[in-house]
Coordinates of C-alpha atoms and ligand atoms in Angstrom, one line a residue:
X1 CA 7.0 -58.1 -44.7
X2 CA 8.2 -59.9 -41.8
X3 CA 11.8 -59.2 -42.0
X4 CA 10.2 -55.5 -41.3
X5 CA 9.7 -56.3 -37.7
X6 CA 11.4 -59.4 -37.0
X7 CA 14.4 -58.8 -34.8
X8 CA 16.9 -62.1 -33.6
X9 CA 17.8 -59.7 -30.3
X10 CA 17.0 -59.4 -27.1
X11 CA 15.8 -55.6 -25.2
X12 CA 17.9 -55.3 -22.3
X13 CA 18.5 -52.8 -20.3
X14 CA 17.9 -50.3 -22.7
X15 CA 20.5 -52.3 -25.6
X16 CA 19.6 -54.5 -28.0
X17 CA 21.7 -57.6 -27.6
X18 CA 22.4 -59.7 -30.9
X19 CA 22.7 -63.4 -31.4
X20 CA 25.8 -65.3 -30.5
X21 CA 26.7 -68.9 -29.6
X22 CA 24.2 -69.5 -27.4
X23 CA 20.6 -69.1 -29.2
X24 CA 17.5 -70.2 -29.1
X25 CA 15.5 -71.1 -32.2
X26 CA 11.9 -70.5 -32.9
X27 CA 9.7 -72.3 -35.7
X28 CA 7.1 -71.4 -38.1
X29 CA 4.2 -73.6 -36.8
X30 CA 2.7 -73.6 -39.8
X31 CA 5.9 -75.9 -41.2
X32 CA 8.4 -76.4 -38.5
X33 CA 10.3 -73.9 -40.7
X34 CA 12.8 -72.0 -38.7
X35 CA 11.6 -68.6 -38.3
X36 CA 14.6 -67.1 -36.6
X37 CA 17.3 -67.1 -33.4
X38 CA 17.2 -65.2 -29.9
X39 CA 19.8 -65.2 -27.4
X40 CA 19.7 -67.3 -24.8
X41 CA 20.0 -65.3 -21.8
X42 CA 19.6 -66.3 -18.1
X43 CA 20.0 -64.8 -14.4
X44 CA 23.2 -62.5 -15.0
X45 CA 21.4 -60.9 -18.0
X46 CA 18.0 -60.5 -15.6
X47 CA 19.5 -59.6 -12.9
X48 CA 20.9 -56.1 -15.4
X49 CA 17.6 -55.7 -16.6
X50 CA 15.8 -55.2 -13.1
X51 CA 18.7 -52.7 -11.6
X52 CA 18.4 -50.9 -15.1
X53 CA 14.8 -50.6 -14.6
X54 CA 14.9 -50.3 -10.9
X55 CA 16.9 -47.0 -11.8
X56 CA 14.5 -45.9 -15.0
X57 CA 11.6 -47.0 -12.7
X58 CA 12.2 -43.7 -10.4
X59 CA 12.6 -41.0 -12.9
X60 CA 9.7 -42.4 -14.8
X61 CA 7.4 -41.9 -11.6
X62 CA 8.4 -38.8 -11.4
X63 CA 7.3 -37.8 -14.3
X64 CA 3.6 -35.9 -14.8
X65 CA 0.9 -38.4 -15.8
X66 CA 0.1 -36.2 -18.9
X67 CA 3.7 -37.4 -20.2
X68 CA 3.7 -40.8 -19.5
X69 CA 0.6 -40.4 -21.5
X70 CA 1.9 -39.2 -24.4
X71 CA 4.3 -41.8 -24.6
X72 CA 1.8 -44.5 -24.8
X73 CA 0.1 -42.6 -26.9
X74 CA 2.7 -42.5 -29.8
X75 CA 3.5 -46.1 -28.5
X76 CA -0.2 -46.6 -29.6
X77 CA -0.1 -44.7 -33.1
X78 CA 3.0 -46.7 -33.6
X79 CA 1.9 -50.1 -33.3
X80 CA -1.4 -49.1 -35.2
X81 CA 0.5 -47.9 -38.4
X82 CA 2.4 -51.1 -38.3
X83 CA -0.7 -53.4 -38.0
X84 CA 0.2 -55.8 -41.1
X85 CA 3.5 -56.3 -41.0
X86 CA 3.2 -57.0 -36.7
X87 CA 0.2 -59.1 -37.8
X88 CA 2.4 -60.9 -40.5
X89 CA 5.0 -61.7 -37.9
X90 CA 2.8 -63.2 -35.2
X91 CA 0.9 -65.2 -37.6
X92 CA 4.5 -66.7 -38.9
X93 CA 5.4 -67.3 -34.7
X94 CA 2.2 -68.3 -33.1
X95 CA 0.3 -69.8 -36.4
X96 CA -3.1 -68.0 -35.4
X97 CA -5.4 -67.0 -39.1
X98 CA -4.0 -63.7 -40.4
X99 CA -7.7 -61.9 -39.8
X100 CA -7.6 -62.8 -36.1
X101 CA -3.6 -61.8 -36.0
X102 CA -5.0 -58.1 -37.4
X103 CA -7.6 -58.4 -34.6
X104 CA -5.2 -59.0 -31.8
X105 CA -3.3 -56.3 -33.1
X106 CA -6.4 -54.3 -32.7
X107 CA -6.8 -55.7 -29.2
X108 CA -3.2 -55.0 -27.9
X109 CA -3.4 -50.9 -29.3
X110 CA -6.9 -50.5 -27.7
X111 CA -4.7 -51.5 -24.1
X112 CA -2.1 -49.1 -24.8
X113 CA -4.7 -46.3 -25.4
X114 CA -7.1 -47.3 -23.1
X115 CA -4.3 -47.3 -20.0
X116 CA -2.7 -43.7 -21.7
X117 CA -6.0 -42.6 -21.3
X118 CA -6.5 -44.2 -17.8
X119 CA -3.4 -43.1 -16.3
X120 CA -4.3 -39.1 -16.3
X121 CA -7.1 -40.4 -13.9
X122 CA -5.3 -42.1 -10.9
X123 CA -6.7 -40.3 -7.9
X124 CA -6.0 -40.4 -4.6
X125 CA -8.6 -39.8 -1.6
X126 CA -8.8 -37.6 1.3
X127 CA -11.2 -39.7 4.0
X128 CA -13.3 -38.3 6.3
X129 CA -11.5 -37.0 9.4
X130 CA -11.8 -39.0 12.8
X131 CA -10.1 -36.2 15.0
X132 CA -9.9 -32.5 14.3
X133 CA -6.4 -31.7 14.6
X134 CA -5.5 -34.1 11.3
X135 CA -6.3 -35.2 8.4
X136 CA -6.4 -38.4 6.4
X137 CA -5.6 -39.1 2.7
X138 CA -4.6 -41.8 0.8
X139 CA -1.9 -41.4 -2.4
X140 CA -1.5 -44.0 -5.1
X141 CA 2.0 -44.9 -5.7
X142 CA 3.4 -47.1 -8.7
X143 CA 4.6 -50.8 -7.3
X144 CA 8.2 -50.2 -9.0
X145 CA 9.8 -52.6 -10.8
X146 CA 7.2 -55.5 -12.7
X147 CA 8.2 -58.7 -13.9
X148 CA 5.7 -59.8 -16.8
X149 CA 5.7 -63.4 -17.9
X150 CA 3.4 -63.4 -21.2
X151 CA 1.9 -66.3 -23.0
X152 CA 2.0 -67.9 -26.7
X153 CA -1.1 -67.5 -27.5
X154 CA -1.9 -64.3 -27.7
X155 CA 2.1 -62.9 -28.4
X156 CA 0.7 -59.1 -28.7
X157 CA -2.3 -58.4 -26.6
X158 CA -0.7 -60.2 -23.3
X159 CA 2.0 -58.3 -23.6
X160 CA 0.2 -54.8 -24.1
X161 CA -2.5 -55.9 -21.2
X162 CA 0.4 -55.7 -19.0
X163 CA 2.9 -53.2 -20.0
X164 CA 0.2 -50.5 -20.5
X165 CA -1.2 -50.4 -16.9
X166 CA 2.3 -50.7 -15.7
X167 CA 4.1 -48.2 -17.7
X168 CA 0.9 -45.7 -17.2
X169 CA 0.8 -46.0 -13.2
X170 CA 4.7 -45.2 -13.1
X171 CA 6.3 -48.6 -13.1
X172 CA 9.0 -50.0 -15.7
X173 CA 8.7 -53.8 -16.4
X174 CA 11.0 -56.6 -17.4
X175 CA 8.9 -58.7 -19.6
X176 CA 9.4 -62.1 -20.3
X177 CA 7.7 -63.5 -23.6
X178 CA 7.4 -67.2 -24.3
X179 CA 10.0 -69.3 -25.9
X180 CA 7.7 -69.9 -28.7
X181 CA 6.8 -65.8 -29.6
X182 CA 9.4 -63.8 -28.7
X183 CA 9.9 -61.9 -31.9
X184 CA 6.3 -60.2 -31.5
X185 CA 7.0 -58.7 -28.2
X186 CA 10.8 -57.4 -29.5
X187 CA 8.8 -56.1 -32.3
X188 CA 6.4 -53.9 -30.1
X189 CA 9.4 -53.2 -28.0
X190 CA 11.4 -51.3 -30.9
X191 CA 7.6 -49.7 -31.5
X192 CA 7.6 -48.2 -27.7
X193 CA 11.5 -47.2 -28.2
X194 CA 10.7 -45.6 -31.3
X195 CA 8.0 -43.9 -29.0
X196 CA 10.2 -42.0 -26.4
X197 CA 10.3 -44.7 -24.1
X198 CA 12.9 -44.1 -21.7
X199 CA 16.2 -46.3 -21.5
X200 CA 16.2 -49.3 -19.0
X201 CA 12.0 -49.2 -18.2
X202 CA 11.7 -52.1 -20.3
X203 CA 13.6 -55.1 -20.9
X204 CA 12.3 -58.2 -23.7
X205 CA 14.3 -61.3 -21.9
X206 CA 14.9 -64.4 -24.2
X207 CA 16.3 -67.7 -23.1
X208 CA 16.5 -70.4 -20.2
X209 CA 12.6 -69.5 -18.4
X210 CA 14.0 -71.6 -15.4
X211 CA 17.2 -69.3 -15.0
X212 CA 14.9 -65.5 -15.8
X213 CA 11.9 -67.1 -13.5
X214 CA 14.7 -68.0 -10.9
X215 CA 15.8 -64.3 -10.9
X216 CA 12.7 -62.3 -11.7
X217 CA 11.3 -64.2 -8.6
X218 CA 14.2 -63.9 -6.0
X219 CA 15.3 -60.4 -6.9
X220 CA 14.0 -57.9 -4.2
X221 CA 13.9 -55.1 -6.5
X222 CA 11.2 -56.7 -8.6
X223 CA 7.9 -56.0 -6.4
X224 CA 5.2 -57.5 -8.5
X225 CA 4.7 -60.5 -10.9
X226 CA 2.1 -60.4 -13.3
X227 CA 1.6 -63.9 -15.1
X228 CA -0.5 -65.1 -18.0
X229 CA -0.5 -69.2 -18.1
X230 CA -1.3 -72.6 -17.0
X231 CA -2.5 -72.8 -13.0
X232 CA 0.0 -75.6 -12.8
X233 CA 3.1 -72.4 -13.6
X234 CA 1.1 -70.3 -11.2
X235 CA 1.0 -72.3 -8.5
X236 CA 4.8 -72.8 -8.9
X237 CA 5.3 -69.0 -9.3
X238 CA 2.9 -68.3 -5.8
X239 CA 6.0 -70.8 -4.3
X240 CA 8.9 -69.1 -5.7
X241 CA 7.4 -65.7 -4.8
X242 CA 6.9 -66.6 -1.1
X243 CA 10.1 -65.7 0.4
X244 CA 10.6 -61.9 -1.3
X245 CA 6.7 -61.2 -0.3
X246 CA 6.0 -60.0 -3.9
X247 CA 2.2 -59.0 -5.1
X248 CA 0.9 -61.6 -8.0
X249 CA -1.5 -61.1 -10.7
X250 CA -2.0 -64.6 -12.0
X251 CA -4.1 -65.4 -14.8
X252 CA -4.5 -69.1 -14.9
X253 CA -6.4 -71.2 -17.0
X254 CA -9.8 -71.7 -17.3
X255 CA -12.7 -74.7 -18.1
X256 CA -15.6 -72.5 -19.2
X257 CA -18.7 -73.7 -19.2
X258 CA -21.1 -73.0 -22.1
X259 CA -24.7 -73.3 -21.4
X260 CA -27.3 -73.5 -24.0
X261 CA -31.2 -73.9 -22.1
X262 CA -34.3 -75.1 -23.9
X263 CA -35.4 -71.1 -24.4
X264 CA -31.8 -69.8 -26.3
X265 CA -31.8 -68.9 -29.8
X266 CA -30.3 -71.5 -30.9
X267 CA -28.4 -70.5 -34.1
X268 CA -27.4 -67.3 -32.2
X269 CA -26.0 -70.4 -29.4
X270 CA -24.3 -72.0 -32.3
X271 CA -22.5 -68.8 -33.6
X272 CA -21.5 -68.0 -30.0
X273 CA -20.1 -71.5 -30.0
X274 CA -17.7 -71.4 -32.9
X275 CA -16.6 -68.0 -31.8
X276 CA -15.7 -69.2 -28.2
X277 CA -14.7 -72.6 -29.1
X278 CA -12.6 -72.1 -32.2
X279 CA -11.1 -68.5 -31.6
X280 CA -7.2 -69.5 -32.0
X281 CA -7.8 -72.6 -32.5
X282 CA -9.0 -73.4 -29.5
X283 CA -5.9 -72.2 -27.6
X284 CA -7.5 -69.4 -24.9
X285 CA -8.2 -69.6 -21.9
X286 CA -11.9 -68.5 -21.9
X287 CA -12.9 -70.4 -25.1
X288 CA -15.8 -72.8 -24.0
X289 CA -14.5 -76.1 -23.1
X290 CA -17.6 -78.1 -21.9
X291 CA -20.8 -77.3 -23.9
X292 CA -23.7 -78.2 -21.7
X293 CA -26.8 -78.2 -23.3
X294 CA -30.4 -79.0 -22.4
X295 CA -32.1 -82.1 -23.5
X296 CA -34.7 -80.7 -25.5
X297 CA -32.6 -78.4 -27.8
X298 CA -29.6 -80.8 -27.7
X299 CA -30.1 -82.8 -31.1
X300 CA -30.9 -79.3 -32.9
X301 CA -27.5 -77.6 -31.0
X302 CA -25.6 -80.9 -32.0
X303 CA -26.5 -80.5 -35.7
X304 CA -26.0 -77.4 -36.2
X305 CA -22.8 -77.2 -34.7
X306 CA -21.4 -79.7 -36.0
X307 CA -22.0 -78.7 -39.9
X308 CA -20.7 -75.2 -39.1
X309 CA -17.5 -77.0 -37.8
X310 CA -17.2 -79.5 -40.5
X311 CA -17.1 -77.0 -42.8
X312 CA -14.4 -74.7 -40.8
X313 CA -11.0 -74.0 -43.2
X314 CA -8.0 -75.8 -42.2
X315 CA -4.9 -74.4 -43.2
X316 CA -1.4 -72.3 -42.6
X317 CA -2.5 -68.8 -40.8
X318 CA -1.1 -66.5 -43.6
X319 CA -3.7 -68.6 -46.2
X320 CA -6.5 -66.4 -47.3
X321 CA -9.5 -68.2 -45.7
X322 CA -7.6 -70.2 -43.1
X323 CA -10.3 -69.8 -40.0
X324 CA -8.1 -72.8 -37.7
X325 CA -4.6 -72.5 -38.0
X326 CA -2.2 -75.2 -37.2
X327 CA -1.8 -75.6 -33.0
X328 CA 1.6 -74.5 -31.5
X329 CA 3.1 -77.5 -31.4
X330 CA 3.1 -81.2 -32.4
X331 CA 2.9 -81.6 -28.6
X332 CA 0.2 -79.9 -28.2
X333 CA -1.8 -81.5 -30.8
X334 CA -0.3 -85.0 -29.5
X335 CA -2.2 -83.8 -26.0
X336 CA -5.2 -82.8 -28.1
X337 CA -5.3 -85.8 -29.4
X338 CA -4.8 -88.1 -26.0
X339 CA -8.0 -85.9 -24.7
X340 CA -10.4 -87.2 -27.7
X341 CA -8.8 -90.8 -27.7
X342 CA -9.8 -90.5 -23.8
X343 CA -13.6 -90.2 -24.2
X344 CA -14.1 -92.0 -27.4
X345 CA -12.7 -94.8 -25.0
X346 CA -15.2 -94.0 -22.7
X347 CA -18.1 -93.8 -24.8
X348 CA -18.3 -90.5 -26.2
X349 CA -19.5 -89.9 -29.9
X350 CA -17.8 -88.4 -32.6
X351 CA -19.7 -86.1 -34.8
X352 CA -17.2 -84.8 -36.4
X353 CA -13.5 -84.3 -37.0
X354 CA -11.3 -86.5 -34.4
X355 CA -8.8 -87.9 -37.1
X356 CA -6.0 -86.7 -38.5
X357 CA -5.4 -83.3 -40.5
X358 CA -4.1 -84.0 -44.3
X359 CA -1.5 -81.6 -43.1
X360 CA -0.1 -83.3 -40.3
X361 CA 0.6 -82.3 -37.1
X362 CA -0.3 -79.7 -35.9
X363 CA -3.0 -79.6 -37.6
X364 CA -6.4 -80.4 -35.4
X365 CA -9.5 -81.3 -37.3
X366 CA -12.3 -79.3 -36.0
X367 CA -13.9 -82.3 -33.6
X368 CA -17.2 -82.1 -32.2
X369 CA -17.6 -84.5 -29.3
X370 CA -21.5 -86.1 -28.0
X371 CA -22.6 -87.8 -24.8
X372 CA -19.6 -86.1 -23.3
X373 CA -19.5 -87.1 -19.1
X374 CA -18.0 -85.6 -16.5
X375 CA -15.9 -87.9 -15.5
X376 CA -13.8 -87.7 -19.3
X377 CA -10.8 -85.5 -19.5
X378 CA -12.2 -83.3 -22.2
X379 CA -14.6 -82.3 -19.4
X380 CA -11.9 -81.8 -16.6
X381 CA -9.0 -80.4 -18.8
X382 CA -8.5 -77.4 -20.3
X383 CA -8.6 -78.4 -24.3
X384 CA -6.4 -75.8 -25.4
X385 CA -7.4 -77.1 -29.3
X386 CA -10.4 -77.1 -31.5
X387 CA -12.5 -79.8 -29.6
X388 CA -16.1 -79.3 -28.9
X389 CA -17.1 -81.8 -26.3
X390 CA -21.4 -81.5 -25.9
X391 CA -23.2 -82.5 -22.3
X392 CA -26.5 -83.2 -22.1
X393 CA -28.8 -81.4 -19.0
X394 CA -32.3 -81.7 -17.6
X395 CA -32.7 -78.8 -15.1
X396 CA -31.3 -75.6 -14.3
X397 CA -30.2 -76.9 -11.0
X398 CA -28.2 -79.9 -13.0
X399 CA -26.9 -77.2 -15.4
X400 CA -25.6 -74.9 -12.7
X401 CA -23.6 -78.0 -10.6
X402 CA -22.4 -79.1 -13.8
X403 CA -20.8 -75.6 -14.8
X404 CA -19.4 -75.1 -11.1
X405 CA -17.9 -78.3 -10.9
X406 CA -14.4 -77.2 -11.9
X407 CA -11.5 -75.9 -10.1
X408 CA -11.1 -73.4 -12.4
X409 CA -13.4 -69.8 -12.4
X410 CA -12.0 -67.9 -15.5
X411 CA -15.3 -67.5 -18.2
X412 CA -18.4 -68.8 -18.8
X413 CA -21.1 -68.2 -20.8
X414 CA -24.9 -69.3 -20.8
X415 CA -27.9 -68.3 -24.0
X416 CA -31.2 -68.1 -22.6
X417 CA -34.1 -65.8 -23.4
X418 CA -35.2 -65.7 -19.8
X419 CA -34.5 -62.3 -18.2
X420 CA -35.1 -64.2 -15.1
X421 CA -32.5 -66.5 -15.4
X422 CA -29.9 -64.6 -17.3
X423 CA -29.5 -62.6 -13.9
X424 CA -30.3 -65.9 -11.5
X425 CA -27.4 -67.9 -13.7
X426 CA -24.9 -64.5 -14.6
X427 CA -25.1 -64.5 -10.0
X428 CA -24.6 -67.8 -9.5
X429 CA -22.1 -69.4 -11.5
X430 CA -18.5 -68.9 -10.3
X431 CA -16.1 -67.5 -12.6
X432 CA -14.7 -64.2 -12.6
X433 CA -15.8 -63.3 -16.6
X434 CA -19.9 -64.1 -17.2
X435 CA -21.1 -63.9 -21.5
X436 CA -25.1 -64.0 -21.5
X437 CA -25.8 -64.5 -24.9
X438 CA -22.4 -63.5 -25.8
X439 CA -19.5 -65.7 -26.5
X440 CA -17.1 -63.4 -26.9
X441 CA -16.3 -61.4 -24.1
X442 CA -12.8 -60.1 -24.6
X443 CA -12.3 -55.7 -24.5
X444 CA -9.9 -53.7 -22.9
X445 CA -13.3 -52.1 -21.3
X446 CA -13.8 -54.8 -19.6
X447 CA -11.8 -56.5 -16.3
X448 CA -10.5 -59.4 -17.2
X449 CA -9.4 -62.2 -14.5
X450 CA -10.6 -65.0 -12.7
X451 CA -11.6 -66.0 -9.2
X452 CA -10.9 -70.0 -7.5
X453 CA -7.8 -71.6 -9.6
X454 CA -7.7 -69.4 -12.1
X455 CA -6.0 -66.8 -10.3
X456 CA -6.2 -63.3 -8.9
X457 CA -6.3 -59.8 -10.2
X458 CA -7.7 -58.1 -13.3
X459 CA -6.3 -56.8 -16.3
X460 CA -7.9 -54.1 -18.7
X461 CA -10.5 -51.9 -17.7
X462 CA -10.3 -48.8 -15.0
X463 CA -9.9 -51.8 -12.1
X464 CA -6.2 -53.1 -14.2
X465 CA -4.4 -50.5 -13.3
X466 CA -5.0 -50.7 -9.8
X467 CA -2.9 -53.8 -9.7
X468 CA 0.2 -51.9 -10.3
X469 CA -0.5 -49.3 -7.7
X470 CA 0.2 -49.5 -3.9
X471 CA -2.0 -47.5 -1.5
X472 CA -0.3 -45.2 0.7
X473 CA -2.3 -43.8 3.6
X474 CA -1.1 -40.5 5.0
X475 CA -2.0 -39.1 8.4
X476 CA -1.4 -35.5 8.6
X477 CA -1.2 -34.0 11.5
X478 CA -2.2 -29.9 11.4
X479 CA -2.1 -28.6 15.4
X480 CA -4.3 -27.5 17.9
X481 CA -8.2 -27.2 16.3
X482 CA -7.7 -24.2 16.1
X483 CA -11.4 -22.2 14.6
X484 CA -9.8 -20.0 12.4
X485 CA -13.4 -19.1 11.1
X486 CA -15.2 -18.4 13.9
X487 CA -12.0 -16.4 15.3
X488 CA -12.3 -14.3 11.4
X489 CA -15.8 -13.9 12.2
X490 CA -15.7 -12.3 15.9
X491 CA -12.7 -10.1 13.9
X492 CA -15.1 -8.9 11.6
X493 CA -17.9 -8.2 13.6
X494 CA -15.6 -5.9 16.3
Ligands
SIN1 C1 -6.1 -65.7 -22.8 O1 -6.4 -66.7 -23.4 O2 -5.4 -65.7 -21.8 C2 -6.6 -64.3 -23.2 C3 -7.8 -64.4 -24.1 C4 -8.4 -63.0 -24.3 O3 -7.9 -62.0 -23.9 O4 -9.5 -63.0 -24.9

């Protein structure tokens, strides 16, 4: 079933470019099994992908909304009809549980139809006139050419978030994926091909990121970057971008809070919990990485939690009944592993999990941590792995300094019962993305970004497409004030 969709290629400008001498290889997670080759492409091949698309990018504008429409449309049906064997294919390259690879599939189609959909309705503005003899409007114009760099962990849905908005406001993109999932995006790039879309509006780059990042940053003709990733790549990319002025969405990463007060239902908490903490094994950037939870309810939480994690399936992705799959790397469990080692040392408890898989790396026992501080690097690092690390609180003031105490504003999420303080917390705690007795909080409904360290702009939603649109104010200047009605009206009446 994978063969189906996996392609050892890269997209660009408009051709498919096969394997040669210089490849990259990408693994199976699951086993370290080779999974496939891409080329290894760097600035000359970039540099062909933006002018192709710099050229596609103008006739594509052009273009009546209604059509690009339909092409994301049939992009849509496309990638829908081929939910199990794309599902297949990024639960072989990114290692997530089958069921959640169907869902992400799911995910990324509901962004290509939601921004189809979206795209018929990008209206402009005529303002209120300040002098009689003009008028003032404002047009919405497609930024041109987009550079997308995508993340691992979610190989399908990134991608969509960012190609749909783009493609629908009248841009073309060069996109690209991580090292570690390319074939997903090629995959969904043969789909939108398949679909009508036209030649050179999207290139899939594979190869050297340091030699495409080097290009996609420099080259004038690209006029936005849209990044998915760690803040320590997106504070690097905000340099590199400086000297060609370009506009940045930057979704960084995130150290959500998850607040549990003495009046939450608790096993509702708990199932909120495992949802935000484990979801791909840990690896997003809004699962909850610090669970703070009040002193009276704590023991209760801490119990429960940590027999739903105990009894959590560990296995490859494609196993029926795998719920945690194996990480993305032996590196990344390594770090996973560094973080627990780190507050054991410094006095935290283990209630469960914390040694190693039967399976070996990457394989991460489900680990809940207790008597988690502040001052441990669970608590001041993004996980990125299936590590629940529990914080004790007294007060809602204590609770609140705890949860802002991060760089980092992506998601957070609090259970309480108190209408009071679902809307005094959901106001003051500051991240960009707020779950009140929710802990999943992802839909393409929804905008989807942070504020601080985690970045700028939003993906999804009616506000995502605004990021790939520039505002263009038009004064219009119509003559002397002229009153042709009150001049019709003395006609009539003579
Ligand atoms: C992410 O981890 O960057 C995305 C997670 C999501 O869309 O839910």
């Amino acid at each position: 079933m994978i063969d189906d969709m996996l392609r050892e290629a890269a997209f660009v400008a408009g051709e498919w470019l096969a394997v040669g001498d210089d490849v990259l290889m990408v693994e199976d997670p699951a086993d370290g099994a080779p999974l496939g080759r891409v080329p290894r492409l760097g600035r000359a091949a970039t540099a062909r992908a933006i002018e192709a698309a710099a050229v596609a990018q103008r006739s594509w504008a052009a273009r009546s909304a209604g059509e690009r429409s339909t092409m994301l449309s049939r992009w849509c049906d496309a990638i829908r009809a081929h939910r199990e064997p794309l599902a297949a294919l990024l639960t072989a390259e990114q290692g997530k549980p089958l069921a959640e690879a169907r869902a992400e599939i799911d995910y990324a189609a509901a962004y290509v139809q939601w921004f189809a959909e979206e795209g018929r309705r990008i209206e402009g503005d005529v303002l209120p006139r300040d002098h009689g003899d003009r008028r003032l409007l404002v047009l919405k114009q497609p930024v041109g050419v987009v550079a997308a760099i995508t993340p691992w962990n979610f190989p399908a849905a990134m991608v969509t978030r960012k190609l749909a908005p783009a493609f629908a406001a009248g841009c073309a993109v060069v996109l690209k994926p991580a090292a570690e999932t390319p074939f997903t995006a090629l995959a969904l790039a043969q789909l939108a091909e398949q679909a009508g879309l036209p030649r050179g509006l999207l290139s899939v780059l594979t190869g050297d990121p340091a030699e495409i990042g080097a290009e996609l940053t420099a080259n004038t003709l690209v006029r936005k970057l849209s990044f998915t990733g760690s803040t320590e790549v997106g504070r690097m990319l905000i340099a590199a971008t400086a000297g060609t002025v370009k506009r940045l969405s930057l979704e960084l990463g995130g150290n959500a809070p998850f607040i549990v007060f003495e009046d939450a239902d608790i096993d509702a908490a708990v199932e909120g919990a495992v949802q935000s903490k484990f979801r791909n094994a840990g690896q997003t950037c809004v699962c909850a990485n610090r669970l703070l939870v009040h002193d009276t309810v704590y023991d209760a939480f801490a119990e429960r939690l940590t027999r739903r994690a105990a009894a959590m399936v560990v296995a490859p992705g494609r196993d029926p009944g795998c719920e945690i799959g194996p990480l993305i790397s032996r590196k990344a469990a390594a770090r996973v592993g560094s973080l627990v080692a780190d507050a054991l040392d410094r006095g935290a408890r283990l209630l469960c999990g914390g040694v190693d898989h039967p399976l070996g790396s990457p394989y991460v026992m489900p680990t809940v941590l207790g008597a988690v501080t502040a001052d441990m690097r669970v608590a001041r690092e993004e996980i990125f792995g299936p590590i629940a690390p529990l914080m004790r609180f007294g007060s809602d003031e204590e609770a609140l300094a705890l949860a802002n105490g991060t760089d980092a504003g992506l998601a957070s999420y609090f259970y309480t019962r108190d209408v009071g303080r679902l809307f005094r917390f959901a106001e003051a705690l500051d991240f960009g993305m707020v779950g009140a007795n929710s802990g999943l909080i992802s839909t393409e409904v929804a905008p989807f970004g942070g504020i601080k360290q985690s970045g700028y702009g939003r993906e999804g939603s009616r506000y995502g497409i605004e990021d790939y649109l520039n505002l263009k104010y038009l004064c219009v200047g119509i003559g002397a004030a002229d009153d042709i009605t009150g001049a019709a009206a003395s006609a009539e009446a003579a």
